Amino acid sequence: MPPSKAVQALHILLSRPKGRLLGGFRSRLLLGLSSVVVLTALLVGVLGFLQFQSTLSQEAWQDLISATNIVEQALLITPEQVLLNPDRLPRLAELGNSRFRVIRTEQVFLEIGGRYPTQSTGWIKTERPLEYGFVLQAALETHSQSEALRTFWQTELLALPISLLLALVVAYLLFGYLMHPVRHLTEATHAIAQQRFPKPIPVPPGQDELSDLAESFNRMTQAVEGFLERERNFSRYASHELRTPLATLRAQIEALEQGLLTPQESLPAIKRSLERLEHLLAALLALTRIPHKNPEPVEVGAVLHAVVQNLLLKEQQRITLKGNLGAQVLGYEELLQQALSNLVNNALKFSQGQVEVEVRQGAVIQIHIRDRGPGVPEKDIPRLGTPFLRVQPKVDGMGLGLALVRHIASVMGGELEFSNRPGGGLEAILSLPSLEVSHA
């Protein structure tokens, strides 16, 4: 996607009100956490209630069976009647809320613990056959179990709003934690939508999605800024420099149309203007493009020899190569050759004597190009490499060569510096990361 369209897409994405964007996310986060808490509390409450109910029911049946065994052992049974042996039932309190009776053919012979209940609600009942046709009936009141279940359910219902409130507080704090980097991201994207490039946003601690998002956004910001800067450079440089050859072409064509010049007189000027346009567009494209392949090891000496071989024989004789020519950098051979070619040609153009090229290897690779020309005024040295800057207008050129070298140095992670030599002449120093440092 072109950089201008990418910025437009960001602008459309962020055209909604900021409060609505964050407010909607906040609402969804709170609603989601609240729903999870409510559903979890209800599920835990229902499961806990069922488990508690089953436990109470089992305990109640165990109590009833145990009390029934105690009463059965305390009975004295004869064919005519059933009596209770007090010695075998020392404490009636052990029977709790149990009721017992002994019957035979609907006739009640004995009741223990109080009147035996006739209703089924609130009681659990069991029967056990005895000798001579007697039947022992037992009942246990479940009112205490019902109260325990009711208390349990009330506690669960009371815990539900407390859990919900706690969830809302946690969601609010979590929202603030999550939104802190997102707010930085939102502000930065708003700035990019207005073609203002902020400083890199802080990367949250931890190797998670938020830190990955912040790092990706910072890389995207640098890429978009580079695209836009190259687009601005191309537009600015092209509009600035294309006027002269285009004006010359227009003047020659108008002279031909009006019969002021013959084709033989106009064609050389038109040809020169077209050649200038071709060279200018090639330089502009090189200045604004970036390489699309991965950097590779490049031997500086081999590139320098290729640059020298492309020169005229008399110019080759003026070049002296020395130093560590086997030094290697990690970069792009075509770009490095273009940069060194511009620097060498520039030295040859502004000097009539020898041009010395020395390669020094240290923490970085330094390529020194020294000429014996008049040098440059000290006030103009910091401006060298500015597009269309021509310190000596009488010398033919477009003022883009050093700008292209500076751009290539930046692409390859290096820098370009200039200084006047004490004995006369200008020294250009192209510094590039060495292959060993790049691998470290």
Coordinates of C-alpha atoms in Angstrom, one line a residue:
M1 CA 0.0 0.0 0.0
P2 CA 1.4 3.4 -0.9
P3 CA 2.3 5.6 2.1
S4 CA -0.3 8.2 1.4
K5 CA -3.0 5.5 1.3
A6 CA -1.7 3.9 4.5
V7 CA -2.0 7.3 6.2
Q8 CA -5.5 7.7 4.9
A9 CA -6.5 4.3 6.2
L10 CA -5.1 5.1 9.6
H11 CA -7.1 8.4 9.5
I12 CA -10.3 6.6 8.6
L13 CA -9.7 4.0 11.3
L14 CA -9.3 6.7 13.9
S15 CA -12.0 9.1 12.6
R16 CA -14.4 7.8 15.3
P17 CA -14.5 9.8 18.5
K18 CA -11.8 8.7 20.9
G19 CA -14.3 8.5 23.8
R20 CA -16.5 6.2 21.9
L21 CA -13.6 4.0 20.9
L22 CA -12.3 3.6 24.4
G23 CA -15.7 3.7 26.0
G24 CA -17.0 0.9 23.8
F25 CA -14.0 -1.3 24.7
R26 CA -14.4 -0.4 28.4
S27 CA -18.1 -1.3 28.3
R28 CA -17.4 -4.6 26.5
L29 CA -14.7 -5.5 28.9
L30 CA -16.8 -4.7 32.0
L31 CA -19.8 -6.5 30.5
G32 CA -17.7 -9.5 29.6
L33 CA -16.1 -9.9 33.0
S34 CA -19.4 -9.2 34.8
S35 CA -21.1 -11.9 32.7
V36 CA -18.3 -14.4 33.4
V37 CA -18.4 -13.6 37.1
V38 CA -22.2 -13.9 37.3
L39 CA -22.4 -17.1 35.4
T40 CA -19.5 -18.6 37.3
A41 CA -21.0 -17.6 40.7
L42 CA -24.4 -19.1 39.6
L43 CA -22.8 -22.3 38.4
V44 CA -20.7 -22.7 41.5
G45 CA -23.7 -21.8 43.7
V46 CA -26.0 -24.4 42.0
L47 CA -23.3 -27.1 42.1
G48 CA -22.5 -26.3 45.7
F49 CA -26.2 -26.3 46.6
L50 CA -26.8 -29.7 45.0
Q51 CA -23.7 -31.1 46.7
F52 CA -24.7 -29.6 50.1
Q53 CA -28.2 -31.0 49.7
S54 CA -27.0 -34.4 48.8
T55 CA -24.6 -34.4 51.9
L56 CA -27.4 -33.3 54.2
S57 CA -29.7 -35.9 52.9
Q58 CA -27.2 -38.7 53.3
E59 CA -26.4 -37.5 56.9
A60 CA -30.2 -37.4 57.7
W61 CA -30.7 -41.0 56.4
Q62 CA -27.7 -42.2 58.4
D63 CA -29.0 -40.5 61.5
L64 CA -32.4 -42.1 61.0
I65 CA -31.0 -45.6 60.4
S66 CA -28.7 -45.3 63.4
A67 CA -31.6 -44.2 65.6
T68 CA -33.8 -46.9 64.3
N69 CA -31.2 -49.5 65.2
I70 CA -31.0 -48.1 68.7
V71 CA -34.8 -48.3 69.2
E72 CA -35.0 -51.8 67.7
Q73 CA -32.5 -53.1 70.1
A74 CA -34.4 -51.6 73.0
L75 CA -37.7 -53.3 72.2
L76 CA -39.1 -56.3 74.1
I77 CA -41.4 -58.2 71.7
T78 CA -44.0 -60.8 72.7
P79 CA -46.8 -62.3 70.5
E80 CA -49.3 -60.1 72.3
Q81 CA -47.5 -56.8 72.9
V82 CA -44.4 -54.7 72.4
L83 CA -42.6 -53.0 75.3
L84 CA -39.7 -50.6 75.6
N85 CA -36.7 -51.6 77.8
P86 CA -35.5 -48.3 79.4
D87 CA -32.1 -49.9 80.2
R88 CA -31.4 -50.4 76.5
L89 CA -32.5 -46.8 75.7
P90 CA -30.8 -44.7 78.4
R91 CA -31.0 -41.4 76.6
L92 CA -33.9 -40.4 74.5
A93 CA -32.1 -37.2 73.5
E94 CA -29.8 -39.3 71.3
L95 CA -32.8 -39.9 69.0
G96 CA -32.9 -36.2 68.2
N97 CA -35.9 -35.2 66.1
S98 CA -36.9 -38.8 65.4
R99 CA -40.4 -40.3 65.9
F100 CA -41.1 -44.1 66.2
R101 CA -44.1 -46.3 66.5
V102 CA -44.8 -50.0 66.4
I103 CA -47.9 -51.2 64.6
R104 CA -49.6 -54.4 63.5
T105 CA -52.5 -54.4 61.2
E106 CA -53.1 -50.7 61.6
Q107 CA -53.1 -50.9 65.4
V108 CA -50.6 -48.8 67.2
F109 CA -48.9 -50.6 70.1
L110 CA -46.1 -48.2 71.0
E111 CA -44.9 -44.6 70.2
I112 CA -41.5 -43.3 71.0
G113 CA -40.3 -39.7 71.0
G114 CA -43.7 -38.1 70.5
R115 CA -46.6 -38.5 68.2
Y116 CA -45.8 -40.1 65.0
P117 CA -46.3 -37.7 62.1
T118 CA -49.0 -38.6 59.5
Q119 CA -47.8 -36.0 56.9
S120 CA -44.8 -36.6 54.6
T121 CA -43.7 -33.0 54.1
G122 CA -40.7 -32.1 56.3
W123 CA -40.0 -35.7 57.3
I124 CA -38.2 -38.7 56.0
K125 CA -39.6 -42.1 56.9
T126 CA -38.6 -45.7 56.9
E127 CA -40.1 -49.1 58.1
R128 CA -38.5 -52.2 59.5
P129 CA -40.4 -55.6 60.0
L130 CA -40.2 -57.1 63.5
E131 CA -41.2 -60.5 65.0
Y132 CA -44.8 -61.7 65.2
G133 CA -46.0 -59.3 62.4
F134 CA -45.0 -56.1 64.2
V135 CA -43.6 -53.2 62.1
L136 CA -41.3 -50.5 63.4
Q137 CA -41.9 -47.2 61.7
A138 CA -39.4 -44.4 62.0
A139 CA -39.5 -40.7 60.9
L140 CA -36.9 -37.9 61.1
E141 CA -37.8 -34.2 60.9
T142 CA -35.9 -32.4 58.1
H143 CA -36.6 -28.9 59.2
S144 CA -33.0 -28.2 60.3
Q145 CA -31.7 -29.5 56.9
S146 CA -34.1 -27.2 55.1
E147 CA -33.0 -24.2 57.2
A148 CA -29.4 -25.1 56.4
L149 CA -30.1 -25.2 52.7
R150 CA -32.0 -21.9 52.8
T151 CA -29.1 -20.3 54.7
F152 CA -26.6 -21.7 52.2
W153 CA -28.6 -20.3 49.3
Q154 CA -29.0 -16.9 51.0
T155 CA -25.2 -16.8 51.5
E156 CA -24.6 -17.6 47.8
L157 CA -27.0 -14.8 46.7
L158 CA -25.3 -12.4 49.1
A159 CA -21.9 -13.4 47.7
L160 CA -23.1 -12.8 44.1
P161 CA -23.2 -9.0 44.2
I162 CA -20.0 -8.9 46.2
S163 CA -18.3 -11.0 43.6
L164 CA -19.8 -8.8 40.9
L165 CA -18.5 -5.7 42.6
L166 CA -15.1 -7.2 43.0
A167 CA -15.1 -8.2 39.3
L168 CA -16.0 -4.6 38.3
V169 CA -13.1 -3.2 40.4
V170 CA -10.7 -5.7 38.9
A171 CA -12.0 -5.0 35.4
Y172 CA -11.6 -1.3 36.0
L173 CA -8.0 -1.7 37.2
L174 CA -7.3 -4.2 34.4
F175 CA -8.8 -1.7 31.9
G176 CA -6.5 1.0 33.1
Y177 CA -3.5 -1.3 32.8
L178 CA -4.4 -2.5 29.3
M179 CA -5.4 1.0 28.1
H180 CA -2.2 2.7 29.1
P181 CA -0.2 1.4 26.1
V182 CA -3.3 1.5 23.9
R183 CA -3.7 5.2 24.7
H184 CA -0.1 5.8 23.6
L185 CA -0.9 3.9 20.5
T186 CA -4.1 5.9 19.8
E187 CA -2.3 9.2 20.3
A188 CA 0.5 8.2 18.0
T189 CA -1.8 7.0 15.3
H190 CA -3.7 10.2 15.4
A191 CA -0.4 12.1 15.0
I192 CA 0.5 9.8 12.0
A193 CA -2.9 10.4 10.5
Q194 CA -2.0 14.1 10.5
Q195 CA 1.5 13.3 9.1
R196 CA 3.2 14.2 12.3
F197 CA 5.6 11.5 13.4
P198 CA 5.9 11.1 17.2
K199 CA 8.7 9.6 19.2
P200 CA 8.6 5.7 19.5
I201 CA 5.8 4.7 21.9
P202 CA 7.0 3.0 25.1
V203 CA 7.1 -0.8 24.9
P204 CA 5.2 -2.5 27.8
P205 CA 7.4 -4.9 29.9
G206 CA 7.1 -8.6 29.1
Q207 CA 7.1 -10.5 25.9
D208 CA 3.3 -10.5 25.2
E209 CA 0.9 -9.3 22.6
L210 CA 1.0 -5.7 23.9
S211 CA 4.7 -5.5 23.6
D212 CA 4.7 -7.1 20.2
L213 CA 2.0 -4.6 19.1
A214 CA 4.1 -1.6 20.4
E215 CA 7.3 -2.8 18.7
S216 CA 5.4 -3.5 15.4
F217 CA 3.9 -0.1 15.6
N218 CA 7.2 1.6 16.1
R219 CA 8.7 -0.3 13.1
M220 CA 5.6 0.7 11.0
T221 CA 6.0 4.3 12.0
Q222 CA 9.6 4.4 10.9
A223 CA 8.7 2.7 7.6
V224 CA 5.8 5.1 6.9
E225 CA 8.0 8.1 7.8
G226 CA 10.7 6.8 5.5
F227 CA 8.2 6.3 2.7
L228 CA 6.7 9.8 3.1
E229 CA 10.1 11.4 3.4
R230 CA 11.2 9.8 0.2
E231 CA 8.0 10.7 -1.5
R232 CA 8.4 14.4 -0.4
N233 CA 12.1 14.3 -1.5
F234 CA 11.2 13.0 -4.9
S235 CA 8.4 15.6 -5.3
R236 CA 10.5 18.5 -4.0
Y237 CA 13.6 17.6 -6.0
A238 CA 11.8 16.8 -9.2
S239 CA 9.7 20.0 -9.1
H240 CA 12.9 21.9 -8.4
E241 CA 15.3 20.5 -10.9
L242 CA 13.0 19.4 -13.8
R243 CA 12.0 23.0 -14.6
T244 CA 15.2 23.9 -16.4
P245 CA 15.4 21.1 -19.0
L246 CA 11.6 21.2 -19.5
A247 CA 11.8 25.0 -20.1
T248 CA 14.6 24.4 -22.6
L249 CA 12.6 21.8 -24.4
R250 CA 9.5 24.0 -24.5
A251 CA 11.6 26.9 -25.9
Q252 CA 13.2 24.8 -28.6
I253 CA 9.8 23.3 -29.6
E254 CA 8.2 26.8 -29.8
A255 CA 11.1 28.1 -31.8
L256 CA 10.6 25.2 -34.2
E257 CA 6.9 25.8 -34.5
Q258 CA 7.5 29.5 -35.2
G259 CA 10.2 28.8 -37.7
L260 CA 12.9 30.7 -35.7
L261 CA 15.2 27.6 -35.7
T262 CA 15.8 24.8 -38.1
P263 CA 15.6 21.2 -36.9
Q264 CA 19.4 20.9 -37.3
E265 CA 19.8 23.8 -34.9
S266 CA 17.3 22.6 -32.3
L267 CA 18.0 18.8 -32.2
P268 CA 21.3 19.0 -30.4
A269 CA 19.8 21.2 -27.7
I270 CA 16.7 19.0 -27.4
K271 CA 19.0 15.9 -27.2
R272 CA 21.0 17.5 -24.4
S273 CA 17.9 18.4 -22.5
L274 CA 16.5 14.9 -22.8
E275 CA 19.8 13.4 -21.6
R276 CA 19.8 15.7 -18.7
L277 CA 16.2 14.6 -17.9
E278 CA 17.2 11.0 -18.0
H279 CA 20.2 11.5 -15.8
L280 CA 18.2 13.6 -13.4
L281 CA 15.3 11.1 -13.1
A282 CA 17.8 8.2 -12.6
A283 CA 19.5 10.2 -9.8
L284 CA 16.1 11.1 -8.2
L285 CA 14.9 7.5 -8.3
A286 CA 18.2 6.3 -6.7
L287 CA 17.9 9.0 -4.1
T288 CA 14.3 8.0 -3.1
R289 CA 14.4 4.3 -3.4
I290 CA 15.4 1.7 -0.8
P291 CA 16.8 -1.8 -1.6
H292 CA 14.4 -4.7 -1.5
K293 CA 16.8 -7.5 -1.0
N294 CA 18.7 -8.7 2.1
P295 CA 22.1 -7.2 2.7
E296 CA 25.1 -9.3 1.7
P297 CA 28.9 -9.3 2.5
V298 CA 30.6 -6.9 0.1
E299 CA 34.3 -6.6 -0.4
V300 CA 35.3 -2.9 -0.5
G301 CA 38.4 -3.4 -2.6
A302 CA 36.5 -5.3 -5.3
V303 CA 34.0 -2.5 -5.6
L304 CA 36.7 0.1 -5.8
H305 CA 38.4 -1.8 -8.6
A306 CA 35.1 -2.0 -10.5
V307 CA 34.7 1.8 -10.0
V308 CA 38.2 2.5 -11.3
Q309 CA 37.7 0.2 -14.3
N310 CA 34.7 2.2 -15.4
L311 CA 36.8 5.4 -15.7
L312 CA 38.7 6.7 -18.7
L313 CA 42.3 5.5 -18.9
K314 CA 43.7 9.0 -18.1
E315 CA 41.4 9.2 -15.0
Q316 CA 42.4 5.7 -13.9
Q317 CA 46.0 6.8 -13.8
R318 CA 45.1 9.5 -11.3
I319 CA 43.6 7.1 -8.8
T320 CA 45.7 5.5 -6.0
L321 CA 44.1 2.7 -3.9
K322 CA 45.7 1.6 -0.6
G323 CA 44.8 0.3 2.8
N324 CA 42.9 -2.8 3.8
L325 CA 41.2 -3.4 0.5
G326 CA 40.0 -6.9 1.6
A327 CA 37.7 -5.3 4.3
Q328 CA 34.1 -6.4 4.0
V329 CA 30.9 -4.6 4.9
L330 CA 27.3 -6.0 5.1
G331 CA 25.3 -4.1 2.6
Y332 CA 24.4 -3.8 -1.1
E333 CA 27.1 -4.0 -3.8
E334 CA 25.2 -1.9 -6.3
L335 CA 24.6 0.9 -3.9
L336 CA 28.1 0.9 -2.5
Q337 CA 29.5 1.0 -6.1
Q338 CA 27.2 4.0 -6.9
A339 CA 28.3 5.8 -3.7
L340 CA 32.0 5.3 -4.3
S341 CA 31.7 6.1 -8.0
N342 CA 30.1 9.5 -7.1
L343 CA 32.7 10.3 -4.5
V344 CA 35.6 9.3 -6.9
N345 CA 34.1 11.2 -9.8
N346 CA 33.5 14.2 -7.6
A347 CA 37.1 14.2 -6.5
L348 CA 38.3 13.9 -10.1
K349 CA 36.0 16.7 -11.2
F350 CA 37.2 19.2 -8.6
S351 CA 40.9 18.3 -8.7
Q352 CA 43.5 18.1 -11.5
G353 CA 46.0 16.1 -9.4
Q354 CA 46.1 12.6 -7.9
V355 CA 43.1 11.2 -6.0
E356 CA 43.9 8.9 -3.1
V357 CA 41.5 6.3 -1.8
E358 CA 42.4 4.6 1.5
V359 CA 40.4 1.8 3.3
R360 CA 40.8 1.6 7.0
Q361 CA 39.4 -1.2 9.1
G362 CA 38.5 -0.8 12.8
A363 CA 35.2 -0.8 14.7
V364 CA 33.8 0.5 11.4
I365 CA 35.1 0.5 7.8
Q366 CA 36.3 4.0 6.8
I367 CA 36.9 4.8 3.1
H368 CA 38.9 8.0 2.7
I369 CA 38.7 9.8 -0.7
R370 CA 41.2 12.7 -0.8
D371 CA 41.7 15.1 -3.7
R372 CA 44.1 18.0 -4.2
G373 CA 41.6 20.6 -5.3
P374 CA 40.7 24.0 -3.8
G375 CA 38.7 22.5 -1.0
V376 CA 35.4 23.9 0.2
P377 CA 34.7 27.0 2.4
E378 CA 34.4 25.9 6.0
K379 CA 31.0 27.4 6.3
D380 CA 29.7 25.1 3.5
I381 CA 31.2 21.8 4.7
P382 CA 28.2 21.0 7.0
R383 CA 25.9 21.6 4.0
L384 CA 27.7 19.2 1.7
G385 CA 25.3 16.4 0.7
T386 CA 22.3 18.7 0.7
P387 CA 20.3 18.0 -2.5
F388 CA 21.0 20.5 -5.3
L389 CA 23.7 22.3 -3.4
R390 CA 26.4 23.4 -5.8
V391 CA 29.4 25.0 -4.0
Q392 CA 31.0 25.8 -7.4
P393 CA 28.3 26.6 -9.9
K394 CA 30.7 26.9 -12.7
V395 CA 31.5 23.2 -12.5
D396 CA 28.9 21.1 -14.4
G397 CA 26.6 19.0 -12.2
M398 CA 23.1 18.7 -10.7
G399 CA 24.0 18.8 -7.0
L400 CA 22.6 15.4 -6.3
G401 CA 25.7 13.2 -6.3
L402 CA 26.7 13.8 -2.6
A403 CA 23.1 13.7 -1.6
L404 CA 22.8 10.3 -3.1
V405 CA 26.0 9.1 -1.3
R406 CA 24.7 10.4 2.1
H407 CA 21.4 8.6 1.4
I408 CA 23.2 5.3 0.6
A409 CA 25.3 5.7 3.7
S410 CA 22.2 6.1 5.8
V411 CA 20.5 3.0 4.2
M412 CA 23.6 0.9 5.0
G413 CA 23.8 2.1 8.5
G414 CA 26.8 4.4 8.1
E415 CA 27.6 8.1 7.7
L416 CA 29.4 10.6 5.4
E417 CA 31.7 13.3 6.6
F418 CA 33.9 15.9 4.9
S419 CA 36.9 18.0 5.9
N420 CA 39.5 20.2 4.3
R421 CA 43.0 18.9 4.1
P422 CA 45.8 21.0 5.7
G423 CA 47.8 20.8 2.5
G424 CA 44.9 21.7 0.3
G425 CA 42.0 19.6 -1.1
L426 CA 38.9 18.0 0.3
E427 CA 38.7 14.6 2.1
A428 CA 35.4 12.6 2.1
I429 CA 35.1 9.9 4.7
L430 CA 32.4 7.2 4.1
S431 CA 32.0 5.1 7.3
L432 CA 30.2 1.8 7.2
P433 CA 29.7 -1.0 9.7
S434 CA 32.2 -3.8 9.2
L435 CA 31.0 -7.3 8.6
E436 CA 32.3 -8.5 11.9
V437 CA 30.5 -5.8 13.9
S438 CA 27.3 -6.5 11.9
H439 CA 27.4 -10.1 12.9
A440 CA 28.1 -9.5 16.5

